[in-house]
Amino acid sequence: MAAPMEDAPLGVPEPPGTPQDAAAAEPEEEEEELDFPQFDFGRPPHPVWGAREEFAKRPENYLRGCKWAPDGSCVLTCSNDNALRIFDLPLPPGPPPGAPLPQMLPAVQVAEGDTIYDFTWYPLMDSSDPPSCLVAASSRDSPVHLWDAFDGSLRGSFRAHNHLDEPVAPHSLAFSPDGSRLLGGFDGAVREFPTERPGRGGAQRSLHPRPDWLPGLQPSQSLFACGSYGRSLGLYPLEGGGAVALWPRLPAAPTHLRFSPCGTHLYAGGGSMDHHILCWDLRVPERPLLALPRRVATNQRVTFDLDPWLCHRLDTLAPPPGRGDPPELPPLLRFRALRDCVNGTSLHPALPLLATASGQRLFPAPWDSGGDSDGDSEGTPAPGGDIRLQLWWWGHGDTNGDTPGDSGTDHSHLPGDTDCHLSGDTGTGDCHIPGSTECHLPGDTGTGDCHLPGDTGTGDCRLSGDSVTGDCHTPGHTDCHLSGDTGRSLSPPRERPMSPPW
């Protein structure tokens, strides 16, 4: 990110307006609904940028989530080395088809003292206003830190202590929508810290019935939802009071919660072998509206994100009558993104860009461990995974170069060319037929019509292995022919190198 303004005040700037002002401005937001990014969910996205080498400097430095900034100028990651990294949004249009993905480097990096429980952006963050560019992070046995997203300096700390005056850290963090309060999820309670006054304190709010530790926390305009490791989920008013809605027995602990952009639906999911994301219509909260299947084979928190247009698609659905499991909504698209667990996803707020974080802790097999019985040797290291931050283009007019009418990702074209190419071609003369790895000229109709770069006609047919344009073959014939030959019997003699005596 750019350099910060001088004499930037500590703490958080006063949020513009009040919640009442935000509520009064809601009609104006309806006119801007068409500005949402248009994602093309009919086909898999195309990778455009990545950051893999940055996380390969240390072993087992797998990622633990990623989040786009509210203004979309950068993306925030958390990794196993207890560090937060901020990557600026790369400039378009991205690499050409087939070229190696350019490696992104962090613009800002800050380190916490221990395992990071949760991290979040200041909701009113705007890169044109440096004092608002803040990141809050919670780590084990440490205060909640407020980091400057421009230079990585510490802007403030929020300290919490238990009844023994020992420092405790929240397992989840979330700002109120207006940015005036920072909420933290503790053991059976939520603490509210005023963002304009960092320090010790904060009003503690005990929840009834008392839940376990709260790994999931998500506020809305007037409510906040919190999920616990005891597999319960509650909905509470921000201004105080008892539970508005309570779901005490869920199939798994809801470690990640999201309100829909319109605020009428609540989504709950997490990790620990959870296989569904549950959705409730808060206007009819008696039972889930939908169950979205997904496979989670690890014990870590696996996050999800929502398309802003989702509210308009769900308004036509009604909760099913009666009891029983909610209806299961099958996925619209499923694709293999990486060779490892994708534990974090985040959709760009203004562009059809998807950010994913991947990796997990891998242990060596028991029969592969080495060393003596005293444990002096570290043994065989765990196998490495596919650890990276990956950005994907998921819009209409894919940067992969597909032309209108293509029906698959194999139908790849170069900019300004209507001929089909394979990933790795650099010029419009390198033409390929879908399903073939050999070079073809425009007009070839089969994979056997092979040409070398430099051929000017479809009659100059070659076989795989030819290295010069003089090695001409007729389709289906393995003998060498001159250009213009029409039959297999017109084969000229070809000198072969003498074999060495050995």
PDB file of C-alpha atoms in Angstrom, residues 228-411:
ATOM      1  CA  SER A 228     -19.716 -21.950  20.157  1.00  0.00           C
ATOM      2  CA  TYR A 229     -17.619 -25.104  20.286  1.00  0.00           C
ATOM      3  CA  GLY A 230     -20.594 -26.676  22.084  1.00  0.00           C
ATOM      4  CA  ARG A 231     -22.382 -26.726  18.691  1.00  0.00           C
ATOM      5  CA  SER A 232     -24.832 -23.970  19.592  1.00  0.00           C
ATOM      6  CA  LEU A 233     -25.695 -20.802  17.680  1.00  0.00           C
ATOM      7  CA  GLY A 234     -27.398 -17.709  19.056  1.00  0.00           C
ATOM      8  CA  LEU A 235     -28.692 -14.403  17.734  1.00  0.00           C
ATOM      9  CA  TYR A 236     -28.498 -11.409  20.097  1.00  0.00           C
ATOM     10  CA  PRO A 237     -29.298  -7.675  19.826  1.00  0.00           C
ATOM     11  CA  LEU A 238     -26.263  -5.392  19.747  1.00  0.00           C
ATOM     12  CA  GLU A 239     -27.732  -2.970  22.260  1.00  0.00           C
ATOM     13  CA  GLY A 240     -28.297  -5.638  24.923  1.00  0.00           C
ATOM     14  CA  GLY A 241     -30.867  -8.201  25.911  1.00  0.00           C
ATOM     15  CA  GLY A 242     -31.436 -11.915  25.702  1.00  0.00           C
ATOM     16  CA  ALA A 243     -31.259 -14.198  22.731  1.00  0.00           C
ATOM     17  CA  VAL A 244     -33.583 -13.372  19.863  1.00  0.00           C
ATOM     18  CA  ALA A 245     -33.100 -16.848  18.410  1.00  0.00           C
ATOM     19  CA  LEU A 246     -31.206 -19.880  19.655  1.00  0.00           C
ATOM     20  CA  TRP A 247     -30.233 -23.106  17.926  1.00  0.00           C
ATOM     21  CA  PRO A 248     -28.730 -25.294  20.689  1.00  0.00           C
ATOM     22  CA  ARG A 249     -27.847 -28.505  18.847  1.00  0.00           C
ATOM     23  CA  LEU A 250     -26.198 -28.187  15.457  1.00  0.00           C
ATOM     24  CA  PRO A 251     -24.452 -31.034  13.619  1.00  0.00           C
ATOM     25  CA  ALA A 252     -21.046 -29.349  14.085  1.00  0.00           C
ATOM     26  CA  ALA A 253     -19.521 -26.345  15.812  1.00  0.00           C
ATOM     27  CA  PRO A 254     -20.214 -23.196  13.739  1.00  0.00           C
ATOM     28  CA  THR A 255     -16.740 -21.661  13.563  1.00  0.00           C
ATOM     29  CA  HIS A 256     -17.545 -19.317  10.658  1.00  0.00           C
ATOM     30  CA  LEU A 257     -20.677 -17.177  10.335  1.00  0.00           C
ATOM     31  CA  ARG A 258     -21.871 -14.764   7.681  1.00  0.00           C
ATOM     32  CA  PHE A 259     -24.930 -12.569   7.266  1.00  0.00           C
ATOM     33  CA  SER A 260     -26.163 -12.111   3.726  1.00  0.00           C
ATOM     34  CA  PRO A 261     -25.593  -8.594   2.308  1.00  0.00           C
ATOM     35  CA  CYS A 262     -29.313  -7.873   2.672  1.00  0.00           C
ATOM     36  CA  GLY A 263     -29.260  -9.015   6.316  1.00  0.00           C
ATOM     37  CA  THR A 264     -32.171 -11.433   6.027  1.00  0.00           C
ATOM     38  CA  HIS A 265     -30.222 -14.701   5.920  1.00  0.00           C
ATOM     39  CA  LEU A 266     -27.605 -16.223   8.222  1.00  0.00           C
ATOM     40  CA  TYR A 267     -25.047 -18.820   7.126  1.00  0.00           C
ATOM     41  CA  ALA A 268     -23.136 -21.052   9.530  1.00  0.00           C
ATOM     42  CA  GLY A 269     -20.318 -23.466   8.785  1.00  0.00           C
ATOM     43  CA  GLY A 270     -16.894 -24.328  10.040  1.00  0.00           C
ATOM     44  CA  GLY A 271     -14.505 -27.225  10.190  1.00  0.00           C
ATOM     45  CA  SER A 272     -13.984 -30.388  12.235  1.00  0.00           C
ATOM     46  CA  MET A 273     -15.326 -32.700   9.534  1.00  0.00           C
ATOM     47  CA  ASP A 274     -18.406 -30.563   8.929  1.00  0.00           C
ATOM     48  CA  HIS A 275     -20.106 -31.433   5.639  1.00  0.00           C
ATOM     49  CA  HIS A 276     -22.750 -28.711   5.297  1.00  0.00           C
ATOM     50  CA  ILE A 277     -23.209 -24.947   5.434  1.00  0.00           C
ATOM     51  CA  LEU A 278     -26.608 -24.216   6.957  1.00  0.00           C
ATOM     52  CA  CYS A 279     -28.706 -21.237   5.907  1.00  0.00           C
ATOM     53  CA  TRP A 280     -31.560 -19.671   7.902  1.00  0.00           C
ATOM     54  CA  ASP A 281     -34.121 -17.148   6.773  1.00  0.00           C
ATOM     55  CA  LEU A 282     -34.211 -14.887   9.832  1.00  0.00           C
ATOM     56  CA  ARG A 283     -37.794 -13.948   9.069  1.00  0.00           C
ATOM     57  CA  VAL A 284     -38.716 -17.607   9.647  1.00  0.00           C
ATOM     58  CA  PRO A 285     -35.951 -18.849  11.965  1.00  0.00           C
ATOM     59  CA  GLU A 286     -37.637 -22.011  13.253  1.00  0.00           C
ATOM     60  CA  ARG A 287     -35.643 -24.315  10.981  1.00  0.00           C
ATOM     61  CA  PRO A 288     -32.876 -24.013   8.359  1.00  0.00           C
ATOM     62  CA  LEU A 289     -33.867 -22.904   4.905  1.00  0.00           C
ATOM     63  CA  LEU A 290     -31.134 -24.803   3.051  1.00  0.00           C
ATOM     64  CA  ALA A 291     -28.169 -27.092   3.559  1.00  0.00           C
ATOM     65  CA  LEU A 292     -25.247 -26.464   1.225  1.00  0.00           C
ATOM     66  CA  PRO A 293     -23.047 -29.575   0.945  1.00  0.00           C
ATOM     67  CA  ARG A 294     -19.269 -29.377   1.019  1.00  0.00           C
ATOM     68  CA  ARG A 295     -16.552 -31.803   2.052  1.00  0.00           C
ATOM     69  CA  VAL A 296     -14.296 -30.830   4.968  1.00  0.00           C
ATOM     70  CA  ALA A 297     -11.700 -33.493   5.774  1.00  0.00           C
ATOM     71  CA  THR A 298      -9.569 -31.522   8.249  1.00  0.00           C
ATOM     72  CA  ASN A 299      -9.994 -30.144  11.757  1.00  0.00           C
ATOM     73  CA  GLN A 300      -9.157 -26.560  10.887  1.00  0.00           C
ATOM     74  CA  ARG A 301     -11.554 -23.691  10.300  1.00  0.00           C
ATOM     75  CA  VAL A 302     -12.676 -23.638   6.678  1.00  0.00           C
ATOM     76  CA  THR A 303     -14.262 -20.335   5.697  1.00  0.00           C
ATOM     77  CA  PHE A 304     -16.641 -19.381   2.896  1.00  0.00           C
ATOM     78  CA  ASP A 305     -17.852 -16.201   1.223  1.00  0.00           C
ATOM     79  CA  LEU A 306     -21.104 -14.976  -0.317  1.00  0.00           C
ATOM     80  CA  ASP A 307     -21.946 -13.557  -3.719  1.00  0.00           C
ATOM     81  CA  PRO A 308     -23.704 -10.171  -3.282  1.00  0.00           C
ATOM     82  CA  TRP A 309     -26.457 -11.289  -5.676  1.00  0.00           C
ATOM     83  CA  LEU A 310     -27.342 -14.221  -3.423  1.00  0.00           C
ATOM     84  CA  CYS A 311     -30.153 -12.336  -1.666  1.00  0.00           C
ATOM     85  CA  HIS A 312     -32.091 -11.887  -4.889  1.00  0.00           C
ATOM     86  CA  ARG A 313     -31.808 -15.594  -5.697  1.00  0.00           C
ATOM     87  CA  LEU A 314     -32.971 -16.768  -2.258  1.00  0.00           C
ATOM     88  CA  ASP A 315     -35.950 -14.446  -1.949  1.00  0.00           C
ATOM     89  CA  THR A 316     -37.951 -16.846  -4.124  1.00  0.00           C
ATOM     90  CA  LEU A 317     -37.417 -19.745  -1.691  1.00  0.00           C
ATOM     91  CA  ALA A 318     -39.595 -20.577   1.303  1.00  0.00           C
ATOM     92  CA  PRO A 319     -38.649 -22.722   4.301  1.00  0.00           C
ATOM     93  CA  PRO A 320     -39.915 -26.302   3.894  1.00  0.00           C
ATOM     94  CA  PRO A 321     -42.912 -27.211   6.028  1.00  0.00           C
ATOM     95  CA  GLY A 322     -42.807 -29.814   8.767  1.00  0.00           C
ATOM     96  CA  ARG A 323     -39.840 -31.358  10.505  1.00  0.00           C
ATOM     97  CA  GLY A 324     -36.824 -33.184   9.208  1.00  0.00           C
ATOM     98  CA  ASP A 325     -33.586 -32.272   7.541  1.00  0.00           C
ATOM     99  CA  PRO A 326     -33.526 -29.114   5.404  1.00  0.00           C
ATOM    100  CA  PRO A 327     -33.408 -29.576   1.631  1.00  0.00           C
ATOM    101  CA  GLU A 328     -29.924 -29.943   0.208  1.00  0.00           C
ATOM    102  CA  LEU A 329     -28.972 -27.524  -2.553  1.00  0.00           C
ATOM    103  CA  PRO A 330     -26.492 -29.204  -4.933  1.00  0.00           C
ATOM    104  CA  PRO A 331     -23.457 -27.175  -6.048  1.00  0.00           C
ATOM    105  CA  LEU A 332     -23.754 -25.238  -9.286  1.00  0.00           C
ATOM    106  CA  LEU A 333     -20.079 -25.836 -10.102  1.00  0.00           C
ATOM    107  CA  ARG A 334     -17.329 -27.947  -8.597  1.00  0.00           C
ATOM    108  CA  PHE A 335     -13.706 -27.872  -9.760  1.00  0.00           C
ATOM    109  CA  ARG A 336     -10.354 -29.022  -8.419  1.00  0.00           C
ATOM    110  CA  ALA A 337      -8.505 -25.850  -7.559  1.00  0.00           C
ATOM    111  CA  LEU A 338      -5.335 -26.999  -5.765  1.00  0.00           C
ATOM    112  CA  ARG A 339      -3.666 -30.162  -4.519  1.00  0.00           C
ATOM    113  CA  ASP A 340      -4.346 -29.345  -0.884  1.00  0.00           C
ATOM    114  CA  CYS A 341      -7.041 -28.183   1.488  1.00  0.00           C
ATOM    115  CA  VAL A 342      -8.525 -24.799   0.508  1.00  0.00           C
ATOM    116  CA  ASN A 343      -9.242 -23.362   3.963  1.00  0.00           C
ATOM    117  CA  GLY A 344     -10.025 -19.766   3.039  1.00  0.00           C
ATOM    118  CA  THR A 345     -12.011 -18.072   0.266  1.00  0.00           C
ATOM    119  CA  SER A 346     -12.809 -14.410  -0.269  1.00  0.00           C
ATOM    120  CA  LEU A 347     -14.668 -12.692  -3.128  1.00  0.00           C
ATOM    121  CA  HIS A 348     -13.486  -9.263  -4.260  1.00  0.00           C
ATOM    122  CA  PRO A 349     -16.066  -6.559  -3.482  1.00  0.00           C
ATOM    123  CA  ALA A 350     -15.873  -4.883  -6.914  1.00  0.00           C
ATOM    124  CA  LEU A 351     -14.201  -7.297  -9.369  1.00  0.00           C
ATOM    125  CA  PRO A 352     -14.896 -10.912 -10.340  1.00  0.00           C
ATOM    126  CA  LEU A 353     -11.806 -12.048  -8.439  1.00  0.00           C
ATOM    127  CA  LEU A 354     -11.614 -14.933  -5.994  1.00  0.00           C
ATOM    128  CA  ALA A 355      -8.819 -15.233  -3.425  1.00  0.00           C
ATOM    129  CA  THR A 356      -8.086 -18.652  -1.907  1.00  0.00           C
ATOM    130  CA  ALA A 357      -5.746 -19.752   0.871  1.00  0.00           C
ATOM    131  CA  SER A 358      -4.570 -23.339   1.047  1.00  0.00           C
ATOM    132  CA  GLY A 359      -2.518 -25.695   3.179  1.00  0.00           C
ATOM    133  CA  GLN A 360      -2.769 -27.807   6.299  1.00  0.00           C
ATOM    134  CA  ARG A 361      -0.557 -29.456   8.874  1.00  0.00           C
ATOM    135  CA  LEU A 362       0.805 -32.722   7.488  1.00  0.00           C
ATOM    136  CA  PHE A 363       2.269 -35.448   9.643  1.00  0.00           C
ATOM    137  CA  PRO A 364       4.667 -38.186   8.532  1.00  0.00           C
ATOM    138  CA  ALA A 365       3.353 -41.716   8.493  1.00  0.00           C
ATOM    139  CA  PRO A 366       4.264 -43.728  11.618  1.00  0.00           C
ATOM    140  CA  TRP A 367       6.310 -46.193   9.570  1.00  0.00           C
ATOM    141  CA  ASP A 368       8.310 -43.294   8.035  1.00  0.00           C
ATOM    142  CA  SER A 369       9.467 -41.812  11.329  1.00  0.00           C
ATOM    143  CA  GLY A 370      13.137 -42.240  12.127  1.00  0.00           C
ATOM    144  CA  GLY A 371      15.530 -41.480  14.913  1.00  0.00           C
ATOM    145  CA  ASP A 372      16.451 -43.324  18.049  1.00  0.00           C
ATOM    146  CA  SER A 373      14.305 -43.925  21.082  1.00  0.00           C
ATOM    147  CA  ASP A 374      15.766 -40.907  22.889  1.00  0.00           C
ATOM    148  CA  GLY A 375      14.202 -38.581  20.345  1.00  0.00           C
ATOM    149  CA  ASP A 376      17.491 -36.872  19.418  1.00  0.00           C
ATOM    150  CA  SER A 377      16.618 -37.026  15.739  1.00  0.00           C
ATOM    151  CA  GLU A 378      13.732 -35.108  14.232  1.00  0.00           C
ATOM    152  CA  GLY A 379      12.896 -38.065  12.000  1.00  0.00           C
ATOM    153  CA  THR A 380      11.502 -37.880   8.499  1.00  0.00           C
ATOM    154  CA  PRO A 381       9.932 -34.492   7.785  1.00  0.00           C
ATOM    155  CA  ALA A 382       6.275 -34.298   6.906  1.00  0.00           C
ATOM    156  CA  PRO A 383       5.493 -34.136   3.187  1.00  0.00           C
ATOM    157  CA  GLY A 384       4.957 -30.684   1.764  1.00  0.00           C
ATOM    158  CA  GLY A 385       1.534 -29.519   0.621  1.00  0.00           C
ATOM    159  CA  ASP A 386       0.281 -27.042  -1.942  1.00  0.00           C
ATOM    160  CA  ILE A 387       0.583 -23.925   0.218  1.00  0.00           C
ATOM    161  CA  ARG A 388      -0.213 -20.674  -1.527  1.00  0.00           C
ATOM    162  CA  LEU A 389      -2.372 -17.595  -1.848  1.00  0.00           C
ATOM    163  CA  GLN A 390      -4.085 -17.829  -5.225  1.00  0.00           C
ATOM    164  CA  LEU A 391      -6.089 -15.194  -7.110  1.00  0.00           C
ATOM    165  CA  TRP A 392      -8.617 -16.401  -9.676  1.00  0.00           C
ATOM    166  CA  TRP A 393     -10.389 -14.446 -12.409  1.00  0.00           C
ATOM    167  CA  TRP A 394     -14.040 -15.476 -12.470  1.00  0.00           C
ATOM    168  CA  GLY A 395     -15.679 -13.008 -14.792  1.00  0.00           C
ATOM    169  CA  HIS A 396     -17.185 -12.935 -18.254  1.00  0.00           C
ATOM    170  CA  GLY A 397     -14.465 -12.511 -20.853  1.00  0.00           C
ATOM    171  CA  ASP A 398     -11.938 -14.779 -19.148  1.00  0.00           C
ATOM    172  CA  THR A 399      -8.286 -13.749 -19.240  1.00  0.00           C
ATOM    173  CA  ASN A 400      -7.576 -17.276 -20.513  1.00  0.00           C
ATOM    174  CA  GLY A 401      -8.359 -15.897 -23.954  1.00  0.00           C
ATOM    175  CA  ASP A 402     -11.481 -17.898 -24.789  1.00  0.00           C
ATOM    176  CA  THR A 403     -13.586 -16.555 -27.614  1.00  0.00           C
ATOM    177  CA  PRO A 404     -17.399 -16.438 -27.619  1.00  0.00           C
ATOM    178  CA  GLY A 405     -18.802 -19.839 -28.478  1.00  0.00           C
ATOM    179  CA  ASP A 406     -16.119 -21.902 -26.793  1.00  0.00           C
ATOM    180  CA  SER A 407     -17.622 -24.634 -24.668  1.00  0.00           C
ATOM    181  CA  GLY A 408     -14.609 -25.747 -22.644  1.00  0.00           C
ATOM    182  CA  THR A 409     -11.376 -24.593 -21.125  1.00  0.00           C
ATOM    183  CA  ASP A 410      -9.431 -26.490 -23.824  1.00  0.00           C
ATOM    184  CA  HIS A 411     -10.671 -24.046 -26.451  1.00  0.00           C
TER     185      HIS A 411
END
